[in-house]
PDB file of N, CA and C in Angstrom:
ATOM      1  N   UNK A   1     120.669  99.891  80.251  1.00 55.00           N
ATOM      2  CA  UNK A   1     120.430  99.918  78.828  1.00 55.00           C
ATOM      3  C   UNK A   1     118.958 100.203  78.549  1.00 55.00           C
ATOM      4  N   UNK A   2     118.702 101.218  77.771  1.00 63.00           N
ATOM      5  CA  UNK A   2     117.345 101.540  77.388  1.00 63.00           C
ATOM      6  C   UNK A   2     116.965 100.813  76.112  1.00 63.00           C
ATOM      7  N   UNK A   3     115.757 101.044  75.721  1.00 68.00           N
ATOM      8  CA  UNK A   3     115.331 100.403  74.478  1.00 68.00           C
ATOM      9  C   UNK A   3     115.907 101.168  73.291  1.00 68.00           C
ATOM     10  N   UNK A   4     116.076 100.509  72.161  1.00 68.00           N
ATOM     11  CA  UNK A   4     116.650 101.184  70.997  1.00 68.00           C
ATOM     12  C   UNK A   4     115.677 102.238  70.461  1.00 68.00           C
ATOM     13  N   UNK A   5     116.255 103.280  69.858  1.00 77.00           N
ATOM     14  CA  UNK A   5     115.433 104.336  69.284  1.00 77.00           C
ATOM     15  C   UNK A   5     114.667 103.820  68.088  1.00 77.00           C
ATOM     16  N   UNK A   6     113.385 104.155  68.047  1.00 85.00           N
ATOM     17  CA  UNK A   6     112.550 103.746  66.929  1.00 85.00           C
ATOM     18  C   UNK A   6     112.864 104.586  65.691  1.00 85.00           C
ATOM     19  N   UNK A   7     113.250 105.849  65.941  1.00 89.00           N
ATOM     20  CA  UNK A   7     113.527 106.768  64.842  1.00 89.00           C
ATOM     21  C   UNK A   7     115.004 107.154  64.849  1.00 89.00           C
ATOM     22  N   UNK A   8     115.643 107.182  63.689  1.00 92.00           N
ATOM     23  CA  UNK A   8     117.058 107.577  63.623  1.00 92.00           C
ATOM     24  C   UNK A   8     117.231 109.048  64.009  1.00 92.00           C
ATOM     25  N   UNK A   9     118.420 109.396  64.481  1.00 91.00           N
ATOM     26  CA  UNK A   9     118.691 110.767  64.906  1.00 91.00           C
ATOM     27  C   UNK A   9     118.498 111.762  63.763  1.00 91.00           C
ATOM     28  N   UNK A  10     118.886 111.385  62.577  1.00 94.00           N
ATOM     29  CA  UNK A  10     118.726 112.298  61.427  1.00 94.00           C
ATOM     30  C   UNK A  10     117.254 112.614  61.200  1.00 94.00           C
ATOM     31  N   UNK A  11     116.398 111.606  61.315  1.00 94.00           N
ATOM     32  CA  UNK A  11     114.958 111.822  61.154  1.00 94.00           C
ATOM     33  C   UNK A  11     114.444 112.783  62.222  1.00 94.00           C
ATOM     34  N   UNK A  12     114.897 112.601  63.444  1.00 93.00           N
ATOM     35  CA  UNK A  12     114.472 113.476  64.549  1.00 93.00           C
ATOM     36  C   UNK A  12     114.890 114.919  64.275  1.00 93.00           C
ATOM     37  N   UNK A  13     116.157 115.100  63.875  1.00 94.00           N
ATOM     38  CA  UNK A  13     116.656 116.447  63.599  1.00 94.00           C
ATOM     39  C   UNK A  13     115.897 117.099  62.455  1.00 94.00           C
ATOM     40  N   UNK A  14     115.623 116.323  61.411  1.00 95.00           N
ATOM     41  CA  UNK A  14     114.874 116.860  60.276  1.00 95.00           C
ATOM     42  C   UNK A  14     113.447 117.228  60.671  1.00 95.00           C
ATOM     43  N   UNK A  15     112.822 116.416  61.514  1.00 94.00           N
ATOM     44  CA  UNK A  15     111.459 116.700  61.965  1.00 94.00           C
ATOM     45  C   UNK A  15     111.427 117.978  62.799  1.00 94.00           C
ATOM     46  N   UNK A  16     112.395 118.140  63.673  1.00 95.00           N
ATOM     47  CA  UNK A  16     112.464 119.354  64.503  1.00 95.00           C
ATOM     48  C   UNK A  16     112.700 120.573  63.628  1.00 95.00           C
ATOM     49  N   UNK A  17     113.597 120.440  62.668  1.00 95.00           N
ATOM     50  CA  UNK A  17     113.877 121.549  61.749  1.00 95.00           C
ATOM     51  C   UNK A  17     112.634 121.917  60.957  1.00 95.00           C
ATOM     52  N   UNK A  18     111.850 120.928  60.566  1.00 94.00           N
ATOM     53  CA  UNK A  18     110.615 121.183  59.820  1.00 94.00           C
ATOM     54  C   UNK A  18     109.626 121.968  60.675  1.00 94.00           C
ATOM     55  N   UNK A  19     109.508 121.610  61.940  1.00 93.00           N
ATOM     56  CA  UNK A  19     108.613 122.341  62.843  1.00 93.00           C
ATOM     57  C   UNK A  19     109.077 123.781  62.979  1.00 93.00           C
ATOM     58  N   UNK A  20     110.377 123.980  63.177  1.00 93.00           N
ATOM     59  CA  UNK A  20     110.918 125.315  63.406  1.00 93.00           C
ATOM     60  C   UNK A  20     110.872 126.197  62.160  1.00 93.00           C
ATOM     61  N   UNK A  21     111.087 125.613  60.993  1.00 94.00           N
ATOM     62  CA  UNK A  21     111.174 126.421  59.776  1.00 94.00           C
ATOM     63  C   UNK A  21     109.838 126.625  59.071  1.00 94.00           C
ATOM     64  N   UNK A  22     108.913 125.691  59.242  1.00 91.00           N
ATOM     65  CA  UNK A  22     107.676 125.769  58.476  1.00 91.00           C
ATOM     66  C   UNK A  22     106.635 126.694  59.088  1.00 91.00           C
ATOM     67  N   UNK A  23     106.701 126.879  60.404  1.00 89.00           N
ATOM     68  CA  UNK A  23     105.677 127.695  61.051  1.00 89.00           C
ATOM     69  C   UNK A  23     104.364 126.955  61.212  1.00 89.00           C
ATOM     70  N   UNK A  24     104.348 125.694  60.812  1.00 92.00           N
ATOM     71  CA  UNK A  24     103.138 124.879  60.953  1.00 92.00           C
ATOM     72  C   UNK A  24     103.062 124.336  62.372  1.00 92.00           C
ATOM     73  N   UNK A  25     101.852 124.059  62.850  1.00 93.00           N
ATOM     74  CA  UNK A  25     101.716 123.480  64.190  1.00 93.00           C
ATOM     75  C   UNK A  25     102.377 122.108  64.272  1.00 93.00           C
ATOM     76  N   UNK A  26     102.823 121.767  65.462  1.00 93.00           N
ATOM     77  CA  UNK A  26     103.495 120.485  65.682  1.00 93.00           C
ATOM     78  C   UNK A  26     102.568 119.336  65.296  1.00 93.00           C
ATOM     79  N   UNK A  27     101.289 119.448  65.620  1.00 93.00           N
ATOM     80  CA  UNK A  27     100.336 118.378  65.306  1.00 93.00           C
ATOM     81  C   UNK A  27     100.271 118.123  63.803  1.00 93.00           C
ATOM     82  N   UNK A  28     100.275 119.192  63.037  1.00 94.00           N
ATOM     83  CA  UNK A  28     100.196 119.053  61.581  1.00 94.00           C
ATOM     84  C   UNK A  28     101.464 118.406  61.016  1.00 94.00           C
ATOM     85  N   UNK A  29     102.613 118.841  61.511  1.00 94.00           N
ATOM     86  CA  UNK A  29     103.880 118.264  61.057  1.00 94.00           C
ATOM     87  C   UNK A  29     103.941 116.788  61.452  1.00 94.00           C
ATOM     88  N   UNK A  30     103.508 116.475  62.669  1.00 94.00           N
ATOM     89  CA  UNK A  30     103.524 115.083  63.130  1.00 94.00           C
ATOM     90  C   UNK A  30     102.639 114.214  62.244  1.00 94.00           C
ATOM     91  N   UNK A  31     101.462 114.705  61.900  1.00 95.00           N
ATOM     92  CA  UNK A  31     100.572 113.927  61.008  1.00 95.00           C
ATOM     93  C   UNK A  31     101.214 113.718  59.646  1.00 95.00           C
ATOM     94  N   UNK A  32     101.861 114.755  59.122  1.00 94.00           N
ATOM     95  CA  UNK A  32     102.474 114.629  57.797  1.00 94.00           C
ATOM     96  C   UNK A  32     103.634 113.632  57.802  1.00 94.00           C
ATOM     97  N   UNK A  33     104.274 113.456  58.968  1.00 93.00           N
ATOM     98  CA  UNK A  33     105.386 112.514  59.074  1.00 93.00           C
ATOM     99  C   UNK A  33     104.942 111.153  59.601  1.00 93.00           C
ATOM    100  N   UNK A  34     103.662 111.022  59.925  1.00 93.00           N
ATOM    101  CA  UNK A  34     103.094 109.771  60.457  1.00 93.00           C
ATOM    102  C   UNK A  34     103.737 109.350  61.776  1.00 93.00           C
ATOM    103  N   UNK A  35     103.920 110.340  62.653  1.00 93.00           N
ATOM    104  CA  UNK A  35     104.406 110.044  63.998  1.00 93.00           C
ATOM    105  C   UNK A  35     103.442 110.664  65.001  1.00 93.00           C
ATOM    106  N   UNK A  36     103.536 110.218  66.232  1.00 93.00           N
ATOM    107  CA  UNK A  36     102.650 110.736  67.275  1.00 93.00           C
ATOM    108  C   UNK A  36     103.007 112.192  67.588  1.00 93.00           C
ATOM    109  N   UNK A  37     101.973 112.992  67.813  1.00 94.00           N
ATOM    110  CA  UNK A  37     102.180 114.400  68.124  1.00 94.00           C
ATOM    111  C   UNK A  37     103.014 114.562  69.398  1.00 94.00           C
ATOM    112  N   UNK A  38     102.723 113.754  70.406  1.00 94.00           N
ATOM    113  CA  UNK A  38     103.463 113.828  71.661  1.00 94.00           C
ATOM    114  C   UNK A  38     104.942 113.515  71.487  1.00 94.00           C
ATOM    115  N   UNK A  39     105.232 112.588  70.604  1.00 93.00           N
ATOM    116  CA  UNK A  39     106.628 112.233  70.331  1.00 93.00           C
ATOM    117  C   UNK A  39     107.370 113.430  69.756  1.00 93.00           C
ATOM    118  N   UNK A  40     106.771 114.066  68.775  1.00 94.00           N
ATOM    119  CA  UNK A  40     107.408 115.230  68.156  1.00 94.00           C
ATOM    120  C   UNK A  40     107.542 116.367  69.159  1.00 94.00           C
ATOM    121  N   UNK A  41     106.520 116.568  69.987  1.00 95.00           N
ATOM    122  CA  UNK A  41     106.600 117.595  71.033  1.00 95.00           C
ATOM    123  C   UNK A  41     107.774 117.318  71.966  1.00 95.00           C
ATOM    124  N   UNK A  42     107.949 116.063  72.344  1.00 94.00           N
ATOM    125  CA  UNK A  42     109.068 115.706  73.232  1.00 94.00           C
ATOM    126  C   UNK A  42     110.408 116.036  72.589  1.00 94.00           C
ATOM    127  N   UNK A  43     110.544 115.756  71.311  1.00 94.00           N
ATOM    128  CA  UNK A  43     111.791 116.054  70.612  1.00 94.00           C
ATOM    129  C   UNK A  43     112.056 117.558  70.572  1.00 94.00           C
ATOM    130  N   UNK A  44     111.014 118.329  70.232  1.00 94.00           N
ATOM    131  CA  UNK A  44     111.155 119.785  70.144  1.00 94.00           C
ATOM    132  C   UNK A  44     111.492 120.354  71.523  1.00 94.00           C
ATOM    133  N   UNK A  45     110.792 119.885  72.553  1.00 94.00           N
ATOM    134  CA  UNK A  45     111.029 120.373  73.916  1.00 94.00           C
ATOM    135  C   UNK A  45     112.444 120.018  74.377  1.00 94.00           C
ATOM    136  N   UNK A  46     112.892 118.819  74.078  1.00 91.00           N
ATOM    137  CA  UNK A  46     114.238 118.402  74.474  1.00 91.00           C
ATOM    138  C   UNK A  46     115.295 119.273  73.789  1.00 91.00           C
ATOM    139  N   UNK A  47     115.072 119.605  72.534  1.00 92.00           N
ATOM    140  CA  UNK A  47     116.028 120.462  71.816  1.00 92.00           C
ATOM    141  C   UNK A  47     116.050 121.855  72.437  1.00 92.00           C
ATOM    142  N   UNK A  48     114.871 122.394  72.740  1.00 90.00           N
ATOM    143  CA  UNK A  48     114.809 123.728  73.349  1.00 90.00           C
ATOM    144  C   UNK A  48     115.482 123.727  74.722  1.00 90.00           C
ATOM    145  N   UNK A  49     115.232 122.688  75.499  1.00 84.00           N
ATOM    146  CA  UNK A  49     115.866 122.579  76.820  1.00 84.00           C
ATOM    147  C   UNK A  49     117.381 122.508  76.696  1.00 84.00           C
ATOM    148  N   UNK A  50     117.849 121.739  75.720  1.00 84.00           N
ATOM    149  CA  UNK A  50     119.299 121.615  75.506  1.00 84.00           C
ATOM    150  C   UNK A  50     119.905 122.956  75.104  1.00 84.00           C
ATOM    151  N   UNK A  51     119.192 123.703  74.264  1.00 86.00           N
ATOM    152  CA  UNK A  51     119.686 125.020  73.843  1.00 86.00           C
ATOM    153  C   UNK A  51     119.754 125.976  75.032  1.00 86.00           C
ATOM    154  N   UNK A  52     118.749 125.919  75.906  1.00 81.00           N
ATOM    155  CA  UNK A  52     118.758 126.779  77.093  1.00 81.00           C
ATOM    156  C   UNK A  52     119.915 126.416  78.021  1.00 81.00           C
ATOM    157  N   UNK A  53     120.156 125.115  78.192  1.00 77.00           N
ATOM    158  CA  UNK A  53     121.278 124.682  79.037  1.00 77.00           C
ATOM    159  C   UNK A  53     122.610 125.126  78.441  1.00 77.00           C
ATOM    160  N   UNK A  54     122.724 125.027  77.112  1.00 78.00           N
ATOM    161  CA  UNK A  54     123.969 125.422  76.458  1.00 78.00           C
ATOM    162  C   UNK A  54     124.200 126.924  76.569  1.00 78.00           C
ATOM    163  N   UNK A  55     123.120 127.695  76.602  1.00 80.00           N
ATOM    164  CA  UNK A  55     123.238 129.146  76.699  1.00 80.00           C
ATOM    165  C   UNK A  55     123.680 129.580  78.091  1.00 80.00           C
ATOM    166  N   UNK A  56     123.394 128.768  79.110  1.00 78.00           N
ATOM    167  CA  UNK A  56     123.771 129.089  80.486  1.00 78.00           C
ATOM    168  C   UNK A  56     124.972 128.239  80.886  1.00 78.00           C
ATOM    169  N   UNK A  57     126.127 128.852  81.032  1.00 74.00           N
ATOM    170  CA  UNK A  57     127.333 128.066  81.355  1.00 74.00           C
ATOM    171  C   UNK A  57     127.278 127.420  82.738  1.00 74.00           C
ATOM    172  N   UNK A  58     126.407 127.908  83.625  1.00 79.00           N
ATOM    173  CA  UNK A  58     126.291 127.354  84.973  1.00 79.00           C
ATOM    174  C   UNK A  58     125.228 126.274  85.075  1.00 79.00           C
ATOM    175  N   UNK A  59     124.561 125.973  83.980  1.00 76.00           N
ATOM    176  CA  UNK A  59     123.495 124.974  84.003  1.00 76.00           C
ATOM    177  C   UNK A  59     124.094 123.580  84.194  1.00 76.00           C
ATOM    178  N   UNK A  60     123.298 122.705  84.795  1.00 80.00           N
ATOM    179  CA  UNK A  60     123.738 121.330  85.028  1.00 80.00           C
ATOM    180  C   UNK A  60     123.542 120.487  83.781  1.00 80.00           C
ATOM    181  N   UNK A  61     124.444 119.549  83.577  1.00 79.00           N
ATOM    182  CA  UNK A  61     124.278 118.605  82.472  1.00 79.00           C
ATOM    183  C   UNK A  61     123.219 117.584  82.872  1.00 79.00           C
ATOM    184  N   UNK A  62     122.802 116.788  81.920  1.00 80.00           N
ATOM    185  CA  UNK A  62     121.773 115.781  82.204  1.00 80.00           C
ATOM    186  C   UNK A  62     122.253 114.778  83.243  1.00 80.00           C
ATOM    187  N   UNK A  63     123.494 114.357  83.138  1.00 87.00           N
ATOM    188  CA  UNK A  63     124.023 113.400  84.116  1.00 87.00           C
ATOM    189  C   UNK A  63     124.134 114.036  85.497  1.00 87.00           C
ATOM    190  N   UNK A  64     124.470 115.318  85.540  1.00 88.00           N
ATOM    191  CA  UNK A  64     124.532 116.011  86.827  1.00 88.00           C
ATOM    192  C   UNK A  64     123.141 116.149  87.452  1.00 88.00           C
ATOM    193  N   UNK A  65     122.134 116.420  86.625  1.00 86.00           N
ATOM    194  CA  UNK A  65     120.757 116.500  87.133  1.00 86.00           C
ATOM    195  C   UNK A  65     120.300 115.147  87.657  1.00 86.00           C
ATOM    196  N   UNK A  66     120.651 114.079  86.949  1.00 92.00           N
ATOM    197  CA  UNK A  66     120.300 112.730  87.409  1.00 92.00           C
ATOM    198  C   UNK A  66     120.968 112.425  88.746  1.00 92.00           C
ATOM    199  N   UNK A  67     122.248 112.798  88.855  1.00 96.00           N
ATOM    200  CA  UNK A  67     122.963 112.557  90.101  1.00 96.00           C
ATOM    201  C   UNK A  67     122.370 113.381  91.241  1.00 96.00           C
ATOM    202  N   UNK A  68     122.014 114.624  90.955  1.00 94.00           N
ATOM    203  CA  UNK A  68     121.410 115.485  91.965  1.00 94.00           C
ATOM    204  C   UNK A  68     120.097 114.896  92.471  1.00 94.00           C
ATOM    205  N   UNK A  69     119.272 114.400  91.562  1.00 95.00           N
ATOM    206  CA  UNK A  69     118.007 113.781  91.968  1.00 95.00           C
ATOM    207  C   UNK A  69     118.263 112.546  92.828  1.00 95.00           C
ATOM    208  N   UNK A  70     119.248 111.740  92.443  1.00 97.00           N
ATOM    209  CA  UNK A  70     119.590 110.543  93.212  1.00 97.00           C
ATOM    210  C   UNK A  70     120.079 110.922  94.602  1.00 97.00           C
ATOM    211  N   UNK A  71     120.923 111.929  94.673  1.00 98.00           N
ATOM    212  CA  UNK A  71     121.466 112.351  95.959  1.00 98.00           C
ATOM    213  C   UNK A  71     120.392 112.964  96.854  1.00 98.00           C
ATOM    214  N   UNK A  72     119.474 113.706  96.272  1.00 98.00           N
ATOM    215  CA  UNK A  72     118.376 114.271  97.066  1.00 98.00           C
ATOM    216  C   UNK A  72     117.514 113.164  97.662  1.00 98.00           C
ATOM    217  N   UNK A  73     117.257 112.141  96.870  1.00 98.00           N
ATOM    218  CA  UNK A  73     116.486 111.002  97.371  1.00 98.00           C
ATOM    219  C   UNK A  73     117.236 110.311  98.501  1.00 98.00           C
ATOM    220  N   UNK A  74     118.542 110.167  98.336  1.00 98.00           N
ATOM    221  CA  UNK A  74     119.359 109.525  99.356  1.00 98.00           C
ATOM    222  C   UNK A  74     119.369 110.353 100.647  1.00 98.00           C
ATOM    223  N   UNK A  75     119.414 111.666 100.526  1.00 98.00           N
ATOM    224  CA  UNK A  75     119.386 112.532 101.712  1.00 98.00           C
ATOM    225  C   UNK A  75     118.083 112.331 102.478  1.00 98.00           C
ATOM    226  N   UNK A  76     116.968 112.263 101.775  1.00 98.00           N
ATOM    227  CA  UNK A  76     115.670 112.044 102.427  1.00 98.00           C
ATOM    228  C   UNK A  76     115.665 110.712 103.170  1.00 98.00           C
ATOM    229  N   UNK A  77     116.194 109.669 102.522  1.00 98.00           N
ATOM    230  CA  UNK A  77     116.244 108.354 103.169  1.00 98.00           C
ATOM    231  C   UNK A  77     117.126 108.388 104.421  1.00 98.00           C
ATOM    232  N   UNK A  78     118.267 109.048 104.341  1.00 98.00           N
ATOM    233  CA  UNK A  78     119.170 109.128 105.487  1.00 98.00           C
ATOM    234  C   UNK A  78     118.568 109.941 106.633  1.00 98.00           C
ATOM    235  N   UNK A  79     117.864 111.015 106.282  1.00 98.00           N
ATOM    236  CA  UNK A  79     117.204 111.810 107.316  1.00 98.00           C
ATOM    237  C   UNK A  79     116.126 110.985 108.018  1.00 98.00           C
ATOM    238  N   UNK A  80     115.391 110.180 107.256  1.00 98.00           N
ATOM    239  CA  UNK A  80     114.370 109.311 107.838  1.00 98.00           C
ATOM    240  C   UNK A  80     115.013 108.283 108.759  1.00 98.00           C
ATOM    241  N   UNK A  81     116.101 107.671 108.301  1.00 98.00           N
ATOM    242  CA  UNK A  81     116.813 106.687 109.132  1.00 98.00           C
ATOM    243  C   UNK A  81     117.309 107.333 110.428  1.00 98.00           C
ATOM    244  N   UNK A  82     117.851 108.535 110.297  1.00 98.00           N
ATOM    245  CA  UNK A  82     118.378 109.231 111.473  1.00 98.00           C
ATOM    246  C   UNK A  82     117.256 109.518 112.473  1.00 98.00           C
ATOM    247  N   UNK A  83     116.118 109.943 111.990  1.00 97.00           N
ATOM    248  CA  UNK A  83     114.979 110.246 112.862  1.00 97.00           C
ATOM    249  C   UNK A  83     114.488 108.978 113.573  1.00 97.00           C
ATOM    250  N   UNK A  84     114.437 107.871 112.854  1.00 97.00           N
ATOM    251  CA  UNK A  84     114.024 106.599 113.465  1.00 97.00           C
ATOM    252  C   UNK A  84     114.998 106.197 114.561  1.00 97.00           C
ATOM    253  N   UNK A  85     116.297 106.308 114.278  1.00 97.00           N
ATOM    254  CA  UNK A  85     117.312 105.962 115.278  1.00 97.00           C
ATOM    255  C   UNK A  85     117.257 106.900 116.490  1.00 97.00           C
ATOM    256  N   UNK A  86     117.005 108.174 116.254  1.00 97.00           N
ATOM    257  CA  UNK A  86     116.893 109.129 117.358  1.00 97.00           C
ATOM    258  C   UNK A  86     115.734 108.755 118.271  1.00 97.00           C
ATOM    259  N   UNK A  87     114.595 108.432 117.668  1.00 96.00           N
ATOM    260  CA  UNK A  87     113.425 108.045 118.461  1.00 96.00           C
ATOM    261  C   UNK A  87     113.654 106.729 119.196  1.00 96.00           C
ATOM    262  N   UNK A  88     114.319 105.786 118.549  1.00 95.00           N
ATOM    263  CA  UNK A  88     114.605 104.502 119.197  1.00 95.00           C
ATOM    264  C   UNK A  88     115.548 104.697 120.370  1.00 95.00           C
ATOM    265  N   UNK A  89     116.552 105.532 120.206  1.00 94.00           N
ATOM    266  CA  UNK A  89     117.494 105.797 121.293  1.00 94.00           C
ATOM    267  C   UNK A  89     116.773 106.449 122.473  1.00 94.00           C
ATOM    268  N   UNK A  90     115.890 107.390 122.200  1.00 93.00           N
ATOM    269  CA  UNK A  90     115.130 108.041 123.265  1.00 93.00           C
ATOM    270  C   UNK A  90     114.221 107.039 123.961  1.00 93.00           C
ATOM    271  N   UNK A  91     113.601 106.169 123.216  1.00 92.00           N
ATOM    272  CA  UNK A  91     112.710 105.149 123.791  1.00 92.00           C
ATOM    273  C   UNK A  91     113.488 104.216 124.715  1.00 92.00           C
ATOM    274  N   UNK A  92     114.609 103.710 124.241  1.00 90.00           N
ATOM    275  CA  UNK A  92     115.394 102.777 125.054  1.00 90.00           C
ATOM    276  C   UNK A  92     116.038 103.470 126.255  1.00 90.00           C
ATOM    277  N   UNK A  93     116.351 104.747 126.125  1.00 89.00           N
ATOM    278  CA  UNK A  93     116.898 105.488 127.257  1.00 89.00           C
ATOM    279  C   UNK A  93     115.842 105.622 128.358  1.00 89.00           C
ATOM    280  N   UNK A  94     114.592 105.826 127.981  1.00 88.00           N
ATOM    281  CA  UNK A  94     113.504 105.895 128.954  1.00 88.00           C
ATOM    282  C   UNK A  94     113.290 104.541 129.608  1.00 88.00           C
ATOM    283  N   UNK A  95     113.396 103.476 128.817  1.00 80.00           N
ATOM    284  CA  UNK A  95     113.178 102.124 129.344  1.00 80.00           C
ATOM    285  C   UNK A  95     114.241 101.748 130.369  1.00 80.00           C
ATOM    286  N   UNK A  96     115.467 102.154 130.155  1.00 77.00           N
ATOM    287  CA  UNK A  96     116.533 101.780 131.079  1.00 77.00           C
ATOM    288  C   UNK A  96     116.477 102.610 132.350  1.00 77.00           C
ATOM    289  N   UNK A  97     115.820 103.763 132.337  1.00 73.00           N
ATOM    290  CA  UNK A  97     115.693 104.625 133.512  1.00 73.00           C
ATOM    291  C   UNK A  97     114.678 104.042 134.498  1.00 73.00           C
ATOM    292  N   UNK A  98     113.793 103.215 134.064  1.00 67.00           N
ATOM    293  CA  UNK A  98     112.722 102.699 134.933  1.00 67.00           C
ATOM    294  C   UNK A  98     113.202 101.636 135.843  1.00 67.00           C
TER     295      UNK A  98
END
């Protein structure tokens, strides 16, 4: 569970629409709405990213990207474990030969 949204979805959509339709810089629109410039940039960027994903039918969904990142991390951990076990097996094989 994440923290609750400070701004309602309608406000976010209206702010993004204002940036897109007004031609004004994001910083100026953010000041006029009394929100942080970075916050508005994040909203605009997220909308653009979503539009790009929707335009590409082969693009991954957000949950798929999250799963892919998790699985990649897990692969790295498993490869590390395998390498440690390989080295340990080689070490003990040398010890038993003596």
